[in-house]
mmCIF file of C-alpha atoms in Angstrom:
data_model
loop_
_atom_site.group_PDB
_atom_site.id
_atom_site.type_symbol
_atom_site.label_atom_id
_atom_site.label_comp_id
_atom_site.label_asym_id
_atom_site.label_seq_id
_atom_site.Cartn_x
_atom_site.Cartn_y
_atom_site.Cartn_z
ATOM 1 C CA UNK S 51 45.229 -23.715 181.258
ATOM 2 C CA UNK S 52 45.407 -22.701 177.578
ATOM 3 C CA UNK S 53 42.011 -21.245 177.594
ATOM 4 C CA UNK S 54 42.886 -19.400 180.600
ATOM 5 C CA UNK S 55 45.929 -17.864 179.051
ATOM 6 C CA UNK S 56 44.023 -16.636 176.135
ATOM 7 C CA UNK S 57 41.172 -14.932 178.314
ATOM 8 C CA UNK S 58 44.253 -12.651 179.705
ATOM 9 C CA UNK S 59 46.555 -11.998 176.273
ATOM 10 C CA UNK S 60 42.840 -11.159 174.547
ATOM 11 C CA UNK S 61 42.382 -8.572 177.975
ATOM 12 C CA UNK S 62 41.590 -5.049 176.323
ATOM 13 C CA UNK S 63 41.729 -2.742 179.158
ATOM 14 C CA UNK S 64 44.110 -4.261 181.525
ATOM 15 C CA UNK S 65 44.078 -3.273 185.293
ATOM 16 C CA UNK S 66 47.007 -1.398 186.795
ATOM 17 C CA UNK S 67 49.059 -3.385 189.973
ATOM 18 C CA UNK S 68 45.982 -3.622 192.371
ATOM 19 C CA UNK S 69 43.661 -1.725 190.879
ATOM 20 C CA UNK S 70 39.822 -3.897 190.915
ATOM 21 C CA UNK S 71 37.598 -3.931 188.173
ATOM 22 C CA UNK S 72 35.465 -1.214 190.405
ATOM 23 C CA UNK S 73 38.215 1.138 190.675
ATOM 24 C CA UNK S 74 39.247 0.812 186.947
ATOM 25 C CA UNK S 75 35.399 2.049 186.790
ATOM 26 C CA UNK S 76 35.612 4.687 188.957
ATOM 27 C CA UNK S 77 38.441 5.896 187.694
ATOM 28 C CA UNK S 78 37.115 5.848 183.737
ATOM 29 C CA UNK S 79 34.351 7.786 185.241
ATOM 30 C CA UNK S 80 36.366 10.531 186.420
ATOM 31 C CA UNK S 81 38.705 10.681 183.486
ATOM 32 C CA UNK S 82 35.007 11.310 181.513
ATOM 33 C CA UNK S 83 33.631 13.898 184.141
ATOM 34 C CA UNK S 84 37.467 15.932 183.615
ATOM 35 C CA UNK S 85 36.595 16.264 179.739
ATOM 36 C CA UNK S 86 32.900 17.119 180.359
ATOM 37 C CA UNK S 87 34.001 20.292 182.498
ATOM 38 C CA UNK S 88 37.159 20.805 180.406
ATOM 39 C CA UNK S 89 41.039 20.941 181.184
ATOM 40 C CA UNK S 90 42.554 24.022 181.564
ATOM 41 C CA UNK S 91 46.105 24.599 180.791
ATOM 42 C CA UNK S 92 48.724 27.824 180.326
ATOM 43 C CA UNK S 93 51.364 28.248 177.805
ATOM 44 C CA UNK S 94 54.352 30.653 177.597
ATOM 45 C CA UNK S 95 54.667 32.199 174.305
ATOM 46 C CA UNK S 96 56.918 35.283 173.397
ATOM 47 C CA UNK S 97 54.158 37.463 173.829
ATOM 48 C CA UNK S 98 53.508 36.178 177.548
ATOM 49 C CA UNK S 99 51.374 33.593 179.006
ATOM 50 C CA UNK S 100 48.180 32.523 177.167
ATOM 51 C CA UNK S 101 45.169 30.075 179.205
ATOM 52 C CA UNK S 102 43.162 27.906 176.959
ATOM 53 C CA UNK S 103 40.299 24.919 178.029
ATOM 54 C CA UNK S 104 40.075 21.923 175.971
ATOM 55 C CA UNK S 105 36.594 19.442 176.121
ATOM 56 C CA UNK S 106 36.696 16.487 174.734
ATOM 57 C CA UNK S 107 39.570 14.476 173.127
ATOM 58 C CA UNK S 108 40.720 14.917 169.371
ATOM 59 C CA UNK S 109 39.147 12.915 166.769
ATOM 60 C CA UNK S 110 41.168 10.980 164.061
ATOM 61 C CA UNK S 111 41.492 13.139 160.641
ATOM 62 C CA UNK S 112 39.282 16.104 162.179
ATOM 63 C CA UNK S 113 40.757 19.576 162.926
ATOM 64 C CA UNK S 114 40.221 21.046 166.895
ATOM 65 C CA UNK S 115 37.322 23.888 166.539
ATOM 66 C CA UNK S 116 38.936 26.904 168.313
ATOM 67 C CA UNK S 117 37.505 29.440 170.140
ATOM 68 C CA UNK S 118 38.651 32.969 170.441
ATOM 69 C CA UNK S 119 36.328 35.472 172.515
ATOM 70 C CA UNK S 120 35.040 39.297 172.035
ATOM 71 C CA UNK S 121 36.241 42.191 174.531
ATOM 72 C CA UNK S 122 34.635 42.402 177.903
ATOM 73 C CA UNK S 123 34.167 38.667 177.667
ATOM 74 C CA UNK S 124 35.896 35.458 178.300
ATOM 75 C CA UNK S 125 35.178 32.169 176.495
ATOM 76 C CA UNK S 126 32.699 31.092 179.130
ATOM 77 C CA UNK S 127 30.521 34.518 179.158
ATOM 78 C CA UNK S 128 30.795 34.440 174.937
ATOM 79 C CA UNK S 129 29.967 31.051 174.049
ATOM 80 C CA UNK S 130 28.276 29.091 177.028
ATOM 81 C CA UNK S 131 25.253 29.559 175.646
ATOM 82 C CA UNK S 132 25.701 28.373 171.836
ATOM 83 C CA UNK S 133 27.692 25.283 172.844
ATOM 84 C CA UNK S 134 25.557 24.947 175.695
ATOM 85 C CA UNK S 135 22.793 24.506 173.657
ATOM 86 C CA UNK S 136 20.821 21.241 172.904
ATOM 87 C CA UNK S 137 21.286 20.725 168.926
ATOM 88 C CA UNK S 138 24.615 21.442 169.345
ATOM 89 C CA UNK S 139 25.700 18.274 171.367
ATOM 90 C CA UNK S 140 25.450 16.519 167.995
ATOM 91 C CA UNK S 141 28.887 18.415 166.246
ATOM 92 C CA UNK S 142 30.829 18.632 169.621
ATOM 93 C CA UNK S 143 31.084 15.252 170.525
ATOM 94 C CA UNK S 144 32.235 14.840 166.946
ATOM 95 C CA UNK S 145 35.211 17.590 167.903
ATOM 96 C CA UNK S 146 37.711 18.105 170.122
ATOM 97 C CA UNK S 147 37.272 21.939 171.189
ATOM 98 C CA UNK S 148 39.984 24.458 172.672
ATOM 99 C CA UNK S 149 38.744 27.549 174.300
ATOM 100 C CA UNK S 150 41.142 30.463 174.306
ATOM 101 C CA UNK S 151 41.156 33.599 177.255
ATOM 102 C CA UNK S 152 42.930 36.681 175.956
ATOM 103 C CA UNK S 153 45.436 37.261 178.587
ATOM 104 C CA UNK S 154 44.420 38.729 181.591
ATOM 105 C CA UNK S 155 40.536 37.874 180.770
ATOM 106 C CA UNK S 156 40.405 34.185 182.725
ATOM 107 C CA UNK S 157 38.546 33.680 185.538
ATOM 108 C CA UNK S 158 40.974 35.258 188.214
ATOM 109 C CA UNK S 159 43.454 36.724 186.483
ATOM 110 C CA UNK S 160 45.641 38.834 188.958
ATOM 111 C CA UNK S 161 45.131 42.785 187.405
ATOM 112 C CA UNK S 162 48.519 43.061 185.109
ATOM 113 C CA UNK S 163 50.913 45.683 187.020
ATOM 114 C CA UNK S 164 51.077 49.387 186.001
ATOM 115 C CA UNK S 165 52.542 50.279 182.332
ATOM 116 C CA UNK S 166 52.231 46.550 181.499
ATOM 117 C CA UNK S 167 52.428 46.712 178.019
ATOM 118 C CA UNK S 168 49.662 43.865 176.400
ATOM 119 C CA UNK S 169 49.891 42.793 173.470
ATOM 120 C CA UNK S 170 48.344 44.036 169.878
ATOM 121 C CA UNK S 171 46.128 41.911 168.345
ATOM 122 C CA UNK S 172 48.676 40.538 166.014
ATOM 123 C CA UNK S 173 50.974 39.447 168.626
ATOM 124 C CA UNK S 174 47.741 38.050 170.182
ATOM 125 C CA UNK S 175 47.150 36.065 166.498
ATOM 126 C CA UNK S 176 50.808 35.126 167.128
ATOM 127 C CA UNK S 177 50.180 32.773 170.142
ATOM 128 C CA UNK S 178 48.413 30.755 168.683
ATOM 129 C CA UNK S 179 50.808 28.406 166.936
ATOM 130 C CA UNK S 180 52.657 28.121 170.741
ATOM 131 C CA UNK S 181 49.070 26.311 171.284
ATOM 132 C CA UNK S 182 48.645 24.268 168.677
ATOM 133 C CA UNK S 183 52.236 22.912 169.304
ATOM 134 C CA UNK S 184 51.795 22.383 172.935
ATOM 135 C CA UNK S 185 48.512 20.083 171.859
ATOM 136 C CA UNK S 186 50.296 18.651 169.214
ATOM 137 C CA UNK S 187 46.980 19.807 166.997
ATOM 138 C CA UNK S 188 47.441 20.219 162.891
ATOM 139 C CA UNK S 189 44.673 22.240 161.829
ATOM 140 C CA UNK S 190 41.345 24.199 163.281
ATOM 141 C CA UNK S 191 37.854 25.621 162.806
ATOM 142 C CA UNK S 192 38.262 28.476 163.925
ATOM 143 C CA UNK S 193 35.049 30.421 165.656
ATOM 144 C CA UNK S 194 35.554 33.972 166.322
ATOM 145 C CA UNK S 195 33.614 36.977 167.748
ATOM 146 C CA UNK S 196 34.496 40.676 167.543
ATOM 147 C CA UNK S 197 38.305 40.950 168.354
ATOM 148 C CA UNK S 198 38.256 36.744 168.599
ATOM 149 C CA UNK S 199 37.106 36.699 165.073
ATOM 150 C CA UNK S 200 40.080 39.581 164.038
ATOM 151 C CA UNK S 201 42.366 37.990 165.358
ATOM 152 C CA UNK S 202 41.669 34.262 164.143
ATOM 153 C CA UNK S 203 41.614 36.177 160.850
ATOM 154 C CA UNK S 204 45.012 37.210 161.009
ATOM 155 C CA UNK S 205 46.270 33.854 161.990
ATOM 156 C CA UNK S 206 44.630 32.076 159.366
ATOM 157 C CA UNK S 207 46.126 34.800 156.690
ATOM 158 C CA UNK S 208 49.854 33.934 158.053
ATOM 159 C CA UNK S 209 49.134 29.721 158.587
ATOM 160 C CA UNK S 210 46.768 29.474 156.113
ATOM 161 C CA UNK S 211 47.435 25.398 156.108
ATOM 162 C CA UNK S 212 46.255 24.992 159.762
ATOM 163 C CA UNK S 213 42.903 26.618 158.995
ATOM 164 C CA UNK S 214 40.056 24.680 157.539
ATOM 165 C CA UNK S 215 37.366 26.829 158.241
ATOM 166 C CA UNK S 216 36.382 30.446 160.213
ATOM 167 C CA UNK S 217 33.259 31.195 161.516
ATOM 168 C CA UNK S 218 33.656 34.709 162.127
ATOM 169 C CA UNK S 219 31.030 37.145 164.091
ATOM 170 C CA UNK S 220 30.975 40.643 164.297
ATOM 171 C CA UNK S 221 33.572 41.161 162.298
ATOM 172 C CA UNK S 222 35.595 44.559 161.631
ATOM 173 C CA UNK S 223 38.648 44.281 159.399
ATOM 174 C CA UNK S 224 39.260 47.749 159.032
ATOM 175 C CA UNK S 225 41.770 50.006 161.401
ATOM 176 C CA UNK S 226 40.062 52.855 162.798
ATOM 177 C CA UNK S 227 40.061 56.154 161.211
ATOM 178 C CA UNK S 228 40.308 59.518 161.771
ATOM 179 C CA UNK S 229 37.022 60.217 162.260
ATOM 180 C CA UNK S 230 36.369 56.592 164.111
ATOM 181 C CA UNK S 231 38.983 58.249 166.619
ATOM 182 C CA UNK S 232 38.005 61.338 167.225
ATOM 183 C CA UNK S 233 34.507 60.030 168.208
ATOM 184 C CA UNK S 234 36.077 57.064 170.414
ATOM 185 C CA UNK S 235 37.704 59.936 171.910
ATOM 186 C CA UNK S 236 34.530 61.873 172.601
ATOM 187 C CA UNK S 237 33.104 59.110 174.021
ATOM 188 C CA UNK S 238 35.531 58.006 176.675
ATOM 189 C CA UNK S 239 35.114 61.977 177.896
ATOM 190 C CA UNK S 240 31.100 61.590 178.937
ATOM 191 C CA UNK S 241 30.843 57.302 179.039
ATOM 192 C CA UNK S 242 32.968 54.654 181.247
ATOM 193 C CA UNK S 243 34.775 51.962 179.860
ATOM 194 C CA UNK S 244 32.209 49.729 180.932
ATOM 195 C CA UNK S 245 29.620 51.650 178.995
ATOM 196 C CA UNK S 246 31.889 51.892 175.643
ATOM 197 C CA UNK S 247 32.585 48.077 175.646
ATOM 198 C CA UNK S 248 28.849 47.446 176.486
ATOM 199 C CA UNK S 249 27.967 49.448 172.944
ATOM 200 C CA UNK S 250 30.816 47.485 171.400
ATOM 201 C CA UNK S 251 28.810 44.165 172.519
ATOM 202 C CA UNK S 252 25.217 45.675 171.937
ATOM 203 C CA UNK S 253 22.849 47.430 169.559
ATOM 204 C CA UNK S 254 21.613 50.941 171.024
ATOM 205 C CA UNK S 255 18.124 49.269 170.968
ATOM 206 C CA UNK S 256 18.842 46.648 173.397
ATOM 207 C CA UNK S 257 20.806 48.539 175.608
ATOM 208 C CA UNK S 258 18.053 51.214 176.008
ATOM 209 C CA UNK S 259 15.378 48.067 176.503
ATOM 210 C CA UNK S 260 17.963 46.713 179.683
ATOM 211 C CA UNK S 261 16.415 43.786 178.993
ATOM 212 C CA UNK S 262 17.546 40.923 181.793
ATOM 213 C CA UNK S 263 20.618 39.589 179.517
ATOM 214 C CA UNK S 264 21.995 43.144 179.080
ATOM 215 C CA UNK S 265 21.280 43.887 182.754
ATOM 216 C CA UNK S 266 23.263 40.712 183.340
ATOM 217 C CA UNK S 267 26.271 41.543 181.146
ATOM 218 C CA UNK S 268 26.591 45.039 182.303
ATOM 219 C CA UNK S 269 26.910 43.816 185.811
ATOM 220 C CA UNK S 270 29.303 41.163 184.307
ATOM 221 C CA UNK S 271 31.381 43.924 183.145
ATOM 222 C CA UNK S 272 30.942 47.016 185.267
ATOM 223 C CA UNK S 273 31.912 44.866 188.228
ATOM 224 C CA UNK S 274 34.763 42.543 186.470
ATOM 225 C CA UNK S 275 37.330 42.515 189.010
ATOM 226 C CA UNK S 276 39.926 42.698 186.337
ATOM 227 C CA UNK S 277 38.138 45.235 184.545
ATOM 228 C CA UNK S 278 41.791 46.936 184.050
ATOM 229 C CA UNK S 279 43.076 44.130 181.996
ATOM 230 C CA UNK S 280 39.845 44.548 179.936
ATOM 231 C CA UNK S 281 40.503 47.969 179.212
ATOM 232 C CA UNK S 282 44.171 46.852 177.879
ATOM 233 C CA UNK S 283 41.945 44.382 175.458
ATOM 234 C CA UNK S 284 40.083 47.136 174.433
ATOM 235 C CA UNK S 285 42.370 49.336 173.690
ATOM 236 C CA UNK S 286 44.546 46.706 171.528
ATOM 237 C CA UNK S 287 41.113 46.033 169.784
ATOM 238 C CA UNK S 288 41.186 50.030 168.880
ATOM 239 C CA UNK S 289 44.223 50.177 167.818
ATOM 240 C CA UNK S 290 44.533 46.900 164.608
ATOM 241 C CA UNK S 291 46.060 47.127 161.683
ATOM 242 C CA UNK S 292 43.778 46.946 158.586
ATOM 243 C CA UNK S 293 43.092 43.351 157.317
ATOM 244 C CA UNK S 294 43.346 44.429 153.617
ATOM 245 C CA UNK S 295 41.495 42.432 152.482
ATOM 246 C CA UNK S 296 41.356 41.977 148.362
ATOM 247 C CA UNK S 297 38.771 39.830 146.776
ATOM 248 C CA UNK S 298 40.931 37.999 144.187
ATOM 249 C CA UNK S 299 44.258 39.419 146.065
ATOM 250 C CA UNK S 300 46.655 37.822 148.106
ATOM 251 C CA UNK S 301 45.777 39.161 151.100
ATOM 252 C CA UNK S 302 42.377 37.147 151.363
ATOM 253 C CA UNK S 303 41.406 34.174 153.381
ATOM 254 C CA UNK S 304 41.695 30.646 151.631
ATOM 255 C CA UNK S 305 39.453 28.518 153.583
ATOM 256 C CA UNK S 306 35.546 28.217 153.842
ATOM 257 C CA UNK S 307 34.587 31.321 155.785
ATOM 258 C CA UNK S 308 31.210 31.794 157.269
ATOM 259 C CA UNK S 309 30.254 36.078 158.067
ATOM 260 C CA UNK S 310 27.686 36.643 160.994
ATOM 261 C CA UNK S 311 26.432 39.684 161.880
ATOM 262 C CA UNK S 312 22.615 40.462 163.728
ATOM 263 C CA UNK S 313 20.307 42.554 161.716
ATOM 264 C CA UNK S 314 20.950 46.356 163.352
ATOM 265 C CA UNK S 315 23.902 45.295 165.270
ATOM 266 C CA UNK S 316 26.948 47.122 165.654
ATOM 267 C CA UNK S 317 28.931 45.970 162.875
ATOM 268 C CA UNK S 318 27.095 45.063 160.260
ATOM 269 C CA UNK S 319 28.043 47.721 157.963
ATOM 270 C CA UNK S 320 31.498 46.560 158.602
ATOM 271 C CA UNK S 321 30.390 42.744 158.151
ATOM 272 C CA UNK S 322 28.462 43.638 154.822
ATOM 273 C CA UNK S 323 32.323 45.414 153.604
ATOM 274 C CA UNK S 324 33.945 42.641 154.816
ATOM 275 C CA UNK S 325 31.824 40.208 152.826
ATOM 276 C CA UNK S 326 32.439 41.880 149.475
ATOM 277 C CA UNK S 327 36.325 41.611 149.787
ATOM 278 C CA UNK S 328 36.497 37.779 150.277
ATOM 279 C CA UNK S 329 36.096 35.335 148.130
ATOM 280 C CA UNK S 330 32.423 34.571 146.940
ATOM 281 C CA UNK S 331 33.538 31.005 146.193
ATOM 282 C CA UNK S 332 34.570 30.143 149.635
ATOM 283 C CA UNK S 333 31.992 32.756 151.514
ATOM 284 C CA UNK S 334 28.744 32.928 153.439
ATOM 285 C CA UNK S 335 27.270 35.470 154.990
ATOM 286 C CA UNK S 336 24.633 35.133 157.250
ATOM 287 C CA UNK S 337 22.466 37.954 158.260
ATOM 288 C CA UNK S 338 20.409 36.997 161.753
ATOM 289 C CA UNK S 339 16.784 38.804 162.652
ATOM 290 C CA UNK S 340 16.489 39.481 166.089
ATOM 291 C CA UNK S 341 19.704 38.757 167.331
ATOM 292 C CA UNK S 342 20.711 42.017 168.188
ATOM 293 C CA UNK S 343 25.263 42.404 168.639
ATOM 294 C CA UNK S 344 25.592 38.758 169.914
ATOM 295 C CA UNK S 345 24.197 36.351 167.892
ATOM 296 C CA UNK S 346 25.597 33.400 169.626
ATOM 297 C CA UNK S 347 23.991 34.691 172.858
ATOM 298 C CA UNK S 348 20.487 35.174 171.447
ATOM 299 C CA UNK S 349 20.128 32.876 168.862
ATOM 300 C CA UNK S 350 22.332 30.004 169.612
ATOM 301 C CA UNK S 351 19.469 27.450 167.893
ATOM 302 C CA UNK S 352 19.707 29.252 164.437
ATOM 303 C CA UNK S 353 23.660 29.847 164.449
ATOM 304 C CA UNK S 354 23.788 25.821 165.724
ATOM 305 C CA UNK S 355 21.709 25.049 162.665
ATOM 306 C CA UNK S 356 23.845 27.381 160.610
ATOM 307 C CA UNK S 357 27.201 25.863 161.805
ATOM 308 C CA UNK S 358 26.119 22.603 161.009
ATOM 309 C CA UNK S 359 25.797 23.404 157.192
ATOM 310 C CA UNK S 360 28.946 24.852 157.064
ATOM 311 C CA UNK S 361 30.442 21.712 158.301
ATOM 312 C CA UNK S 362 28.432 19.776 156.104
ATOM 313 C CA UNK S 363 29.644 21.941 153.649
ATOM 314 C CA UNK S 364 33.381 21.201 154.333
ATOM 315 C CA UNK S 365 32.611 17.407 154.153
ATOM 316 C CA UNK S 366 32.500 16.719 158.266
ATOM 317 C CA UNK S 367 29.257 15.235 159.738
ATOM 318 C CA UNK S 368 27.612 14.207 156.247
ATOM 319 C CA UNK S 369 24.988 12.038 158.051
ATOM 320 C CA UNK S 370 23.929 14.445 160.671
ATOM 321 C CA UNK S 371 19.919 14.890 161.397
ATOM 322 C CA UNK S 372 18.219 17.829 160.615
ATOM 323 C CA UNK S 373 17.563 20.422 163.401
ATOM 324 C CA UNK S 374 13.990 21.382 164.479
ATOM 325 C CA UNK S 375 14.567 24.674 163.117
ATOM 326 C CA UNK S 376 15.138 23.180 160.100
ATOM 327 C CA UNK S 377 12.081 21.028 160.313
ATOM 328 C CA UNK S 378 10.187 23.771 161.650
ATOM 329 C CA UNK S 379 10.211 26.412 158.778
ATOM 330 C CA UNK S 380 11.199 26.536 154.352
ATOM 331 C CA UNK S 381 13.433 28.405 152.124
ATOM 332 C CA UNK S 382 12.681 30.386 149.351
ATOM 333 C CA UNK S 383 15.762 31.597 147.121
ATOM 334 C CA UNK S 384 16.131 35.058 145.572
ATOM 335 C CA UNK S 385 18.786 36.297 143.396
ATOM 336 C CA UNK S 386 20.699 39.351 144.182
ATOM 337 C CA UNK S 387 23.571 41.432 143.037
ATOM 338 C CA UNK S 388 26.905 41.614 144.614
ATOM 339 C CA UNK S 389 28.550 44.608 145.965
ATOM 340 C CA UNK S 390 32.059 43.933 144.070
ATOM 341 C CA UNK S 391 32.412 45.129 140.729
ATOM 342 C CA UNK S 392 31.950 41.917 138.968
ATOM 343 C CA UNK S 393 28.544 42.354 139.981
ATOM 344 C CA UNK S 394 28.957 38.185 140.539
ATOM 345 C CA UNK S 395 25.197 36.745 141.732
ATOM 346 C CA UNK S 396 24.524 36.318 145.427
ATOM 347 C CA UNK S 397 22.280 34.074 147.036
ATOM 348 C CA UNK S 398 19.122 35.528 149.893
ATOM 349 C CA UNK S 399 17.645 33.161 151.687
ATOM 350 C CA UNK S 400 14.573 33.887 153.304
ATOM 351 C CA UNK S 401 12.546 31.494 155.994
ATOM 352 C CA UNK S 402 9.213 31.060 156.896
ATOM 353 C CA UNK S 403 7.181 28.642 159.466
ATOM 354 C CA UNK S 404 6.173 25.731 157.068
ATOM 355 C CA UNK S 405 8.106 22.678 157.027
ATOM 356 C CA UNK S 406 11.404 22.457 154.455
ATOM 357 C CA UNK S 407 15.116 22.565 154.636
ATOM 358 C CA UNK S 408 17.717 25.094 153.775
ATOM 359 C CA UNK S 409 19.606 24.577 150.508
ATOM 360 C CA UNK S 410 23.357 24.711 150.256
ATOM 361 C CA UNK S 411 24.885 27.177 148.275
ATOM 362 C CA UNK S 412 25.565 26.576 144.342
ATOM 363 C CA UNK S 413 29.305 26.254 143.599
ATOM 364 C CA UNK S 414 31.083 29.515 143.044
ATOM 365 C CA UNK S 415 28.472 31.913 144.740
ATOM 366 C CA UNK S 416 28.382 33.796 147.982
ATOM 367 C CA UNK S 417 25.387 32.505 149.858
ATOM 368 C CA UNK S 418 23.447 35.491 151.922
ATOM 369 C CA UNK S 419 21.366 33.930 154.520
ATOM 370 C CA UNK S 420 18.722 36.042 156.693
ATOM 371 C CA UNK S 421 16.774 34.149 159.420
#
């Protein structure tokens, strides 16, 4: 009888009031199937209502990566296929992840009424502690593209303590100027909205080669039945506030930071300024070939392998397995000057086919990394 009472104190998983050890399986099976596809849940914040999709469950002493999307896309459209991808299975079951929709850019959002007024992309920075709260999360990696990676840059520059690392793509930390709005302006007269977010997403190159992913995203966004909240996006996006950045200033961004841009895309020009105002110390800036505006749509493999340094790099998943890519090609280093006017050095790293791995970046230099 002793024995027996010990086999039931020692239980680990006991069963509910008439649940059998089949349910108790069936139901663990479920629970598992909910995380795989994700939870979806809706906050109220002062700003309005804000949708978000967590996979996964949080990790003990590891921060939440975050997700924040570009215009004319929603977390699914703008990151499916990098998190999607094979090699990256290895850092998100490490990870709890939270995928944020802008308001208004779910999948069927009711189109907001007329003269709804939505909100700049500050106040849109600003909802994100009403998240964090409501998940009782501490601190992120935050992964950002276009207006996503703007506006995780703002948050992280007023909760710098929540923010252990950005990953941000296409970014633009500059307000428009005059002459950026005068030929916005002369483009909404002869091209649709549609058309103007399209060469927001996408180099001029691949939208004059239609190839079959730019044929699928302008159908994705010419037909978006809530292409009127989009527009609202869009125009938020066009209107920010400069950044201000200041290498060395206050106004710069304190945690590990890794730049993206594709060679010829859009922004790089602005992603090239934006690297020479942060600091080298804490910077990397990778340059992708063949990539064209979306990086994470194109190359997910090399932006995987890429994201798995930098988290190396912060100290999380120190025992992780190279990539093929890795395994697949070597790195040469070449020293280059900086654009800032401490001329301080900066690292190119240039891959071929033959077998090697990529380096990390020497203490207290910006590492510039074109694959």
């Amino acid at each position: 009888m002793a024995e027996l009472q010990e086999v039931q104190i020692t239980e680990e998983k006991p069963l509910l009031p008439g649940q059998t050890p089949e349910t108790a399986k069936e139901a663990e099976l479920a629970a598992r199937i909910l995380l795989d596809q994700g939870q979806t849940h809706s906050v109220e914040t002062p700003y309005g209502s804000v949708t978000f999709t967590v996979y996964g469950t949080p990790k003990p002493k590891r921060p939440a990566i975050f997700t924040y999307h570009d215009v004319g896309l929603n977390y699914k459209s703008c990151f499916q296929p990098l998190f999607q991808f094979g090699d990256m299975q290895e850092i998100i079951q490490n990870f709890v992840r939270v995928h944020v929709d802008a308001p208004g850019m779910e999948e069927g959002a009711p189109v907001f009424p007329l003269g709804y007024q939505y909100p700049s992309l500050d106040q849109l920075a600003d909802m994100i502690p009403c998240i964090l709260q409501y998940l009782n999360f501490s601190t992120i990696i935050g992964v950002g593209v276009g207006a996503g990676a703007y506006i995780l840059s703002r948050y992280a520059l007023t909760h710098p303590d929540t923010v252990e690392g950005l990953v941000l793509i296409n970014i633009d930390p500059n307000a428009k100027g005059w002459m950026d709005w005068a030929a916005h302006k002369l483009t909404g007269l002869t091209s649709s909205i549609a058309e103007m977010i399209l060469g927001h997403l996408f180099s001029q190159e691949e939208l004059s080669g239609n190839s079959e992913l730019i044929q699928k995203y302008r159908n994705i966004i010419t037909h978006a039945p809530n292409l009127e909240n989009i527009e609202l996006y869009w125009n938020s996006y066009n209107n920010r506030r400069d950044l201000n950045f200041e290498r060395g200033g206050e106004m710069t961004l304190k945690c590990p930071v890794m730049l993206v841009v594709g060679d010829q895309a859009p922004h790089e020009d602005a992603v090239v300024e934006c690297n020479s105002k942060l600091d080298p110390t804490q910077t990397s800036f990778l340059k992708m070939a063949d990539s064209g505006g979306q990086p994470q749509l194109t190359q997910p493999g090399k932006l995987t392998e890429a994201f798995k340094y930098f988290l190396q790099g912060m100290g999380y998943m120190a025992s992780s397995c190279m990539t093929r890519l890795s395994r697949s090609r070597t790195a040469s280093l070449t020293s280059a000057a900086s654009i800032d006017g401490s001329r301080s050095r900066s690292r190119t790293l240039s891959q071929s086919s033959e077998s090697g791995a990529l380096p990390s970046a020497p203490p207290g230099h910006t590492m510039e990394v074109s694959c």
